[in-house]
Amino acid sequence: MVDKLNRFKELLAEVFDLNAAAALLGWDEQTYMPKGGAEERGEALATLSRLAHIRFTSDEVGALIDDLKPMVAQLDPDSDDARLVRVVERQYRKLVKVPERWVSEFARATSVAHHAWIEARGRKDFKHFQPYLEKNVELRREYAGFFAPYQHVYDPLLDDHEPGLTTAEVQAIFDQLRPQQVALIREIAARPPVDDSFLRKPYPEQPQWDFGVEVITRFGFDWNRGRQDKSAHPFTTSFGLGDVRITTRFEEHLGTAALLSTMHEGGHALYDQGYAPSLRRTPLASGASYAVHESQSRLWENLVGRSHEFWEHFYPRFQAIFSTYLGNVSLEQFYRAINKVEPSLIRVNADEATYNLHIMLRMELEIALMEGSLSVADLPEAWNERMRDYLGLTPPDVALGVLQDVHWSGGSIGYFPTYALGNLISVQLWEKAQADIPDLRDQIRQGRFDGLLGWLRENVHRHGAKFEPQELVERATGSKIDPQPYLRYLRNKFGQIYGLLA
Ligand code: ZN
């Protein structure tokens, strides 16, 4: 058995290395690659994903799974080896259904579509992007077909991001959220608006960068195993436990954008740096799911980074650095400003109270595209209709509407719901961490985060992808993904800020 297990791990490590090489090319594509490199980079990425796919879906891996299954059945079911075989078997059974031809076609199509999207967004011209998106949707429908029969055509795509979750389960969760979030936003809209004009200034870039670096260093980001660069769209990627990279971006008209982005991506990176070393170079050295990954970024960005306690500690320094704009702004004014609720056009800048509505809109459109009840040509109008229904806004152009997100250009469908689920999980973890660490808020007031990071390492990070998202959340918090803690949190926080409790 030991020989077979070693051979199994050797093959998986090769796949891991190929994926790491592809991730490095992808990182470069979004940070430093000259525009002219797009086409050949697309080819290189297609080659690497094809090689990884061939290696992973080989008959040898299949035979080893069959041989190892009865053997690991004797082990503790929670042991690394038992979980490794189980997780790889699940991925293997899915991947062998996907032909190599599709994998390389998809890699090539999405790489070209990504650059078409950048062009189209710059020109505010949806028609330029339309044929590329049509191709991506067509490829995704073909992909779902490989997993027929299914309950819903969207299930196979959702399952790629959230193993084990179904479209029906997510719709049930969102059906609880939607009316309550809409009601809360209406109550807030009836209150006097918060003044955040002092944030909407051209804060100098270097001090913003330095402040973000200082904050995530305090959070526990390990700079010997990571770095930060600039990119148009902030993201986190890693090539192993020892090299986890984040990017950030500056916005001329929002002085806290880079800091919040750095805290967000820093939260992703703390997770990637926190997998147990025993999981190195295996498929378990990864987040449990996209939603669980997003719960980590949201937790550090919102529950910590937009909390009163956090700013009690950091505001005096932040105010001194940006005194040109903040010299006469009190901590209370600042706290209210960074938590301002206001329906807006752009998802990534949305506040905690409106964010999930942006997600529900996208998931509904994705489902319609996949079902074929909505054509790509009609997508911009369908987008604008829902923006009016949910947020009361009409995008003035497609760059501020349907073309704002990178996901569809990369063929990512089934990804968006993970953001909202991540919000829900982040508060479930936050409530449990507070119950387990009674002085957590005081620690944050003192600028100390080791207690929180230690709790996350123990309950979430070290497990990597050993458990499916529902199982991990239940182990960590005692219940499955549940919208109620998030709704409680929103009511409580924004009730105080907007005086709704009185
Ligand atoms: Zn994120």
XYZ file of C-alpha atoms and ligand atoms in Angstrom:
503
model
C 0.000 0.000 0.000
C 2.807 2.417 0.890
C 4.292 2.065 -2.599
C 0.957 2.718 -4.266
C 0.209 5.666 -2.036
C 3.622 7.133 -2.786
C 3.164 6.676 -6.515
C -0.299 8.268 -6.226
C 1.158 11.289 -4.411
C 4.009 11.534 -6.919
C 1.546 11.810 -9.814
C -0.566 14.352 -7.944
C 2.544 16.397 -7.160
C 3.360 16.557 -10.883
C -0.154 17.806 -11.594
C 0.252 20.342 -8.787
C 3.515 21.566 -10.367
C 1.931 21.972 -13.803
C -0.930 23.937 -12.248
C 1.533 26.064 -10.300
C 3.392 26.893 -13.525
C 0.099 27.851 -15.168
C -0.820 29.992 -12.156
C 2.513 31.816 -12.423
C 1.880 32.534 -16.116
C -1.600 33.728 -15.170
C -0.206 36.010 -12.470
C 2.254 37.482 -14.947
C -0.490 37.933 -17.541
C -2.370 40.218 -15.164
C 0.583 42.114 -13.725
C 3.586 42.611 -16.018
C 2.992 40.942 -19.408
C 3.061 43.339 -22.377
C -0.201 43.461 -24.334
C 1.425 41.754 -27.318
C 1.961 38.572 -25.324
C -1.732 37.731 -25.093
C -2.032 35.255 -27.919
C 1.058 33.163 -27.210
C 0.357 33.288 -23.483
C -3.044 31.863 -24.254
C -1.368 29.001 -26.143
C 1.092 28.370 -23.306
C -1.708 28.259 -20.738
C -3.731 25.934 -22.972
C -0.739 23.578 -23.253
C -0.145 23.513 -19.507
C -3.785 22.902 -18.628
C -3.944 20.147 -21.229
C -0.863 18.435 -19.778
C -2.233 18.725 -16.219
C -5.566 17.352 -17.366
C -3.968 14.381 -19.182
C -1.785 13.572 -16.174
C -4.619 13.812 -13.657
C -7.151 11.853 -15.698
C -4.700 9.096 -16.662
C -5.677 5.438 -16.352
C -2.885 5.046 -13.832
C -4.510 7.557 -11.446
C -7.859 5.774 -11.936
C -6.313 2.370 -11.174
C -4.528 3.730 -8.096
C -7.815 5.173 -6.767
C -9.437 1.736 -7.173
C -6.496 0.023 -5.433
C -6.200 2.547 -2.623
C -9.879 2.909 -1.728
C -10.238 -0.358 0.208
C -6.873 0.264 1.832
C -7.595 3.767 3.127
C -10.987 2.522 4.358
C -8.989 1.022 7.249
C -7.603 4.436 8.202
C -9.157 7.172 10.319
C -11.686 8.690 7.873
C -10.436 12.197 8.787
C -6.770 11.349 8.139
C -4.948 13.191 5.358
C -4.533 10.021 3.282
C -8.158 8.902 3.530
C -9.375 12.394 2.625
C -6.849 12.717 -0.188
C -8.104 9.572 -1.904
C -11.709 10.621 -1.395
C -11.243 14.184 -2.735
C -9.139 13.029 -5.693
C -11.668 10.355 -6.572
C -14.448 12.953 -6.660
C -12.409 15.313 -8.873
C -11.245 12.427 -11.049
C -14.750 11.116 -11.693
C -15.767 14.625 -12.790
C -12.700 15.367 -14.910
C -12.630 12.115 -16.880
C -15.955 13.163 -18.307
C -14.378 16.274 -19.858
C -12.558 15.641 -23.161
C -9.061 17.074 -23.695
C -10.304 18.862 -26.786
C -12.774 20.837 -24.667
C -10.133 21.762 -22.068
C -7.717 23.286 -24.570
C -10.477 24.942 -26.591
C -11.838 26.499 -23.413
C -8.402 27.765 -22.334
C -7.778 29.321 -25.740
C -11.272 30.835 -26.115
C -11.266 32.402 -22.665
C -7.790 33.854 -23.025
C -8.819 35.641 -26.241
C -12.195 36.612 -24.744
C -10.454 38.190 -21.773
C -8.611 40.610 -24.036
C -11.746 41.280 -26.094
C -13.545 42.143 -22.850
C -10.850 44.670 -21.873
C -11.188 46.280 -25.308
C -15.010 46.257 -25.230
C -15.170 47.699 -21.743
C -12.755 50.484 -22.716
C -14.920 51.332 -25.738
C -18.204 50.795 -23.821
C -19.196 48.527 -26.672
C -20.982 45.304 -25.681
C -21.277 44.186 -29.315
C -17.502 43.833 -29.507
C -17.559 41.323 -26.635
C -20.814 39.559 -27.562
C -19.440 36.836 -29.918
C -16.726 35.909 -27.394
C -19.251 35.648 -24.577
C -21.562 33.611 -26.799
C -18.671 31.210 -27.360
C -17.947 31.004 -23.624
C -21.597 30.304 -22.794
C -21.797 27.694 -25.546
C -18.678 25.987 -24.177
C -20.122 26.054 -20.647
C -23.401 24.525 -21.790
C -21.454 21.812 -23.545
C -19.503 21.341 -20.310
C -22.659 20.927 -18.189
C -23.813 18.354 -20.731
C -20.854 16.111 -19.822
C -22.456 15.621 -16.372
C -26.004 14.851 -17.460
C -28.278 13.808 -15.930
C -28.446 16.581 -13.363
C -31.222 18.241 -11.373
C -30.401 21.604 -12.906
C -28.067 22.594 -15.779
C -26.350 25.035 -13.381
C -25.540 22.300 -10.814
C -22.329 20.999 -12.452
C -20.938 24.551 -12.652
C -21.834 25.362 -9.052
C -20.340 22.061 -7.929
C -16.966 23.024 -9.453
C -16.825 25.923 -6.996
C -18.823 24.521 -4.067
C -18.442 20.749 -3.972
C -21.715 19.185 -2.895
C -23.919 22.301 -3.064
C -26.894 22.400 -5.446
C -28.630 25.243 -7.255
C -31.816 24.527 -5.285
C -29.975 24.835 -1.942
C -28.441 28.175 -2.903
C -31.734 29.489 -4.229
C -33.381 28.572 -0.898
C -30.705 30.519 1.005
C -31.004 33.522 -1.315
C -34.796 33.471 -1.030
C -34.384 34.087 2.706
C -31.847 36.863 2.175
C -33.370 38.872 -0.643
C -36.531 40.302 0.999
C -34.776 41.098 4.281
C -31.855 42.848 2.611
C -34.175 44.865 0.393
C -36.252 45.862 3.471
C -33.131 46.933 5.380
C -31.882 49.041 2.485
C -35.251 50.802 2.293
C -35.157 51.614 6.017
C -31.640 52.971 5.648
C -32.623 55.036 2.607
C -35.239 56.802 4.732
C -32.517 58.023 7.139
C -30.230 61.022 6.542
C -27.300 59.993 4.298
C -23.826 59.569 5.768
C -21.161 62.039 4.626
C -18.158 60.251 3.101
C -16.880 63.122 0.951
C -13.500 63.092 2.758
C -12.856 59.524 1.515
C -13.589 60.495 -2.089
C -10.307 62.325 -2.539
C -7.052 61.597 -4.377
C -5.102 60.191 -1.418
C -1.404 59.824 -2.344
C -0.569 56.268 -3.462
C 2.652 55.428 -1.637
C 1.284 56.069 1.884
C -1.813 54.013 0.980
C 0.428 51.145 -0.131
C 2.563 51.398 3.022
C -0.452 51.495 5.339
C -1.965 48.408 3.700
C 1.347 46.561 4.055
C 1.542 47.514 7.729
C -1.999 46.303 8.417
C -1.691 42.880 6.778
C 1.712 42.401 8.388
C -0.094 42.846 11.734
C -2.765 40.399 10.571
C 0.026 37.829 10.155
C 0.819 37.854 6.415
C 4.209 36.160 5.981
C 6.326 38.203 3.547
C 8.910 35.412 3.312
C 6.144 33.407 1.648
C 4.379 36.102 -0.312
C 4.427 39.426 -2.118
C 2.108 42.181 -3.325
C 1.988 43.859 -6.758
C -0.429 46.098 -8.644
C -3.057 44.917 -11.164
C -6.222 46.249 -12.787
C -8.296 43.733 -10.808
C -6.997 42.685 -7.416
C -6.576 38.936 -6.945
C -4.706 36.295 -4.941
C -2.834 33.362 -6.424
C -0.340 30.871 -5.077
C 2.199 28.390 -6.374
C 2.448 26.459 -3.117
C 2.519 27.124 0.616
C 5.744 29.069 0.227
C 4.688 31.567 -2.445
C 1.329 33.294 -2.097
C 0.819 36.477 -4.120
C -1.702 39.260 -3.833
C -2.335 42.364 -5.911
C -4.004 45.653 -5.114
C -5.167 48.705 -7.021
C -5.527 52.407 -6.362
C -8.581 54.446 -7.162
C -8.199 58.131 -7.719
C -11.548 58.940 -6.148
C -11.598 56.562 -3.207
C -8.786 56.955 -0.692
C -9.504 53.712 1.184
C -9.865 51.474 -1.906
C -6.299 50.125 -1.887
C -6.339 49.471 1.868
C -9.634 47.579 1.766
C -8.466 45.628 -1.281
C -5.190 44.744 0.448
C -7.061 43.549 3.544
C -9.405 41.492 1.342
C -6.678 39.798 -0.682
C -4.576 39.526 2.486
C -7.415 37.469 3.992
C -7.305 35.091 1.026
C -3.529 34.884 1.369
C -3.606 34.085 5.101
C -5.763 31.071 4.224
C -3.366 29.939 1.467
C -0.393 30.346 3.812
C -2.188 28.373 6.522
C -2.676 24.886 5.063
C -1.009 22.132 7.060
C 2.497 21.496 5.647
C 1.564 17.793 5.353
C -0.807 18.766 2.509
C 1.971 20.339 0.425
C 1.877 19.584 -3.338
C -1.440 17.728 -3.068
C -4.923 18.827 -4.193
C -5.731 19.262 -0.486
C -3.377 22.295 -0.285
C -6.242 24.490 -1.390
C -9.305 26.191 0.026
C -12.322 24.021 0.881
C -14.306 25.943 -1.733
C -14.567 29.382 -3.315
C -17.155 30.449 -0.725
C -14.979 29.339 2.177
C -12.063 31.192 0.559
C -14.211 34.280 0.200
C -15.309 33.992 3.836
C -11.673 34.551 4.795
C -11.234 37.680 2.670
C -14.562 39.097 3.855
C -13.796 38.359 7.460
C -10.556 40.372 7.396
C -11.860 43.118 5.116
C -15.296 43.685 6.645
C -15.695 42.100 10.067
C -12.215 43.214 11.147
C -11.283 46.002 8.729
C -14.551 47.922 8.879
C -15.100 47.383 12.612
C -15.132 50.125 15.208
C -12.522 48.278 17.279
C -10.077 48.105 14.378
C -10.276 51.836 13.753
C -10.059 52.681 17.453
C -6.545 51.334 17.100
C -5.557 52.437 13.604
C -7.439 55.680 13.037
C -5.070 58.059 14.877
C -2.207 56.978 12.596
C -4.333 56.877 9.444
C -5.666 60.354 10.254
C -2.153 61.716 10.801
C -0.896 60.279 7.472
C -3.831 61.646 5.464
C -4.357 64.780 7.583
C -4.985 66.899 4.466
C -8.405 65.270 4.163
C -8.967 63.761 7.614
C -7.538 66.453 9.912
C -10.984 67.537 11.101
C -12.742 64.171 10.747
C -13.529 62.340 14.001
C -13.262 58.578 14.485
C -17.081 58.358 14.557
C -17.431 60.265 11.288
C -14.772 58.088 9.675
C -16.316 54.842 10.952
C -19.717 55.824 9.586
C -18.180 56.858 6.247
C -16.371 53.563 5.585
C -19.608 51.758 6.420
C -21.838 53.989 4.332
C -24.759 52.155 2.733
C -25.692 53.384 -0.714
C -26.979 51.411 -3.686
C -24.264 51.638 -6.354
C -23.556 50.345 -9.843
C -20.263 48.557 -9.222
C -20.239 45.263 -7.326
C -16.659 45.461 -6.061
C -17.336 48.834 -4.433
C -20.691 47.789 -2.957
C -21.211 48.046 0.794
C -22.023 45.127 3.063
C -25.782 45.793 3.022
C -26.248 45.931 -0.765
C -23.503 43.537 -1.923
C -25.516 40.333 -1.985
C -28.136 41.897 -4.288
C -25.439 42.356 -6.954
C -24.735 38.641 -6.613
C -28.339 37.503 -6.827
C -28.732 39.518 -10.035
C -25.718 37.809 -11.606
C -26.699 34.309 -10.530
C -30.208 34.744 -11.951
C -28.773 35.915 -15.296
C -26.248 33.059 -15.389
C -28.990 30.532 -14.748
C -31.082 32.086 -17.557
C -28.117 31.996 -19.981
C -27.401 28.378 -19.126
C -31.057 27.389 -19.411
C -31.194 29.201 -22.761
C -34.118 31.366 -21.652
C -31.941 34.481 -22.129
C -29.707 35.167 -25.142
C -26.354 36.917 -24.814
C -27.635 39.661 -27.144
C -30.400 40.467 -24.614
C -28.084 40.355 -21.615
C -27.394 44.118 -21.249
C -31.102 44.939 -21.100
C -31.830 42.094 -18.666
C -28.979 43.373 -16.500
C -30.343 46.916 -16.459
C -33.860 45.739 -15.628
C -32.688 43.879 -12.545
C -30.482 46.787 -11.448
C -33.597 48.931 -11.458
C -35.655 46.323 -9.564
C -33.102 45.517 -6.856
C -31.102 48.691 -6.438
C -33.171 51.369 -8.131
C -30.342 52.323 -10.496
C -29.830 52.379 -14.262
C -26.247 52.005 -15.535
C -25.368 54.906 -17.876
C -23.194 52.592 -20.015
C -22.126 48.938 -20.272
C -18.757 49.565 -18.606
C -20.683 50.479 -15.445
C -23.173 47.690 -16.133
C -22.900 44.287 -17.721
C -19.202 44.589 -18.679
C -17.916 45.502 -15.220
C -16.774 42.049 -14.073
C -13.939 39.931 -15.441
C -15.585 36.545 -14.691
C -17.634 35.848 -17.805
C -14.709 36.781 -20.038
C -12.784 33.944 -18.381
C -15.682 31.522 -18.802
C -16.422 31.540 -15.062
C -20.092 30.753 -14.596
C -21.248 29.488 -11.206
C -18.616 31.560 -9.449
C -20.650 34.631 -8.402
C -22.873 32.928 -5.784
C -19.718 32.025 -3.850
C -19.203 35.690 -2.946
C -22.550 35.957 -1.179
C -22.118 32.543 0.457
C -18.687 33.733 1.602
C -20.331 36.699 3.334
C -22.681 34.364 5.182
C -19.905 31.983 6.245
C -17.679 34.861 7.378
C -20.246 35.959 9.973
C -20.901 32.388 11.129
C -17.161 31.995 11.788
C -16.944 35.441 13.368
C -19.762 34.660 15.847
C -18.129 31.378 16.815
C -14.666 32.938 17.155
C -16.126 35.577 19.500
C -17.820 32.902 21.579
C -14.527 30.983 21.838
C -12.351 34.080 22.467
C -14.347 36.310 24.842
C -11.891 39.239 24.671
C -11.515 39.132 20.874
C -12.842 42.665 20.433
C -10.402 43.993 23.027
C -7.546 42.256 21.261
C -8.504 44.008 18.025
C -8.742 47.337 19.885
C -5.107 46.775 20.797
C -4.149 45.953 17.211
C -3.609 42.286 18.066
C -4.791 39.628 15.626
C -2.889 36.520 16.691
C -5.874 35.233 18.674
C -8.186 35.460 15.671
C -5.630 34.111 13.200
C -4.855 31.210 15.558
C -8.563 30.364 15.771
C -8.900 30.423 11.980
C -5.738 28.354 11.518
C -7.067 25.731 13.917
C -10.679 25.586 12.709
C -10.408 26.400 9.013
C -6.985 26.951 7.422
C -5.026 23.855 8.377
C -7.686 21.529 6.949
C -7.214 22.830 3.395
C -9.645 21.031 1.102
C -10.064 17.943 3.307
C -13.730 18.713 3.967
C -16.506 19.907 1.668
C -17.782 23.418 2.457
C -20.945 22.375 4.310
C -18.990 19.876 6.403
C -16.211 22.350 7.214
C -18.655 25.095 8.221
C -20.582 22.655 10.386
C -17.405 21.388 12.072
C -16.196 24.936 12.734
C -19.470 26.570 13.805
C -21.949 23.799 14.655
C -24.290 24.521 11.730
C -24.333 24.426 7.937
C -24.362 27.552 5.751
C -27.038 29.736 7.300
C -28.159 33.260 6.289
C -29.512 34.190 9.744
C -26.228 35.222 11.450
C -25.468 37.516 8.494
C -28.910 39.121 8.653
C -28.511 39.584 12.437
C -25.122 41.175 11.910
C -26.409 43.597 9.233
C -29.400 44.635 11.379
C -27.251 45.181 14.412
C -24.366 47.047 12.749
C -26.358 49.242 10.393
C -29.136 49.650 12.931
C -26.594 51.363 15.195
C -24.966 53.402 12.432
C -28.280 54.600 11.008
C -30.192 54.786 14.282
C -32.740 52.141 13.348
C -32.790 50.486 16.779
C -34.086 53.550 18.613
Zn -12.136 37.637 -2.824
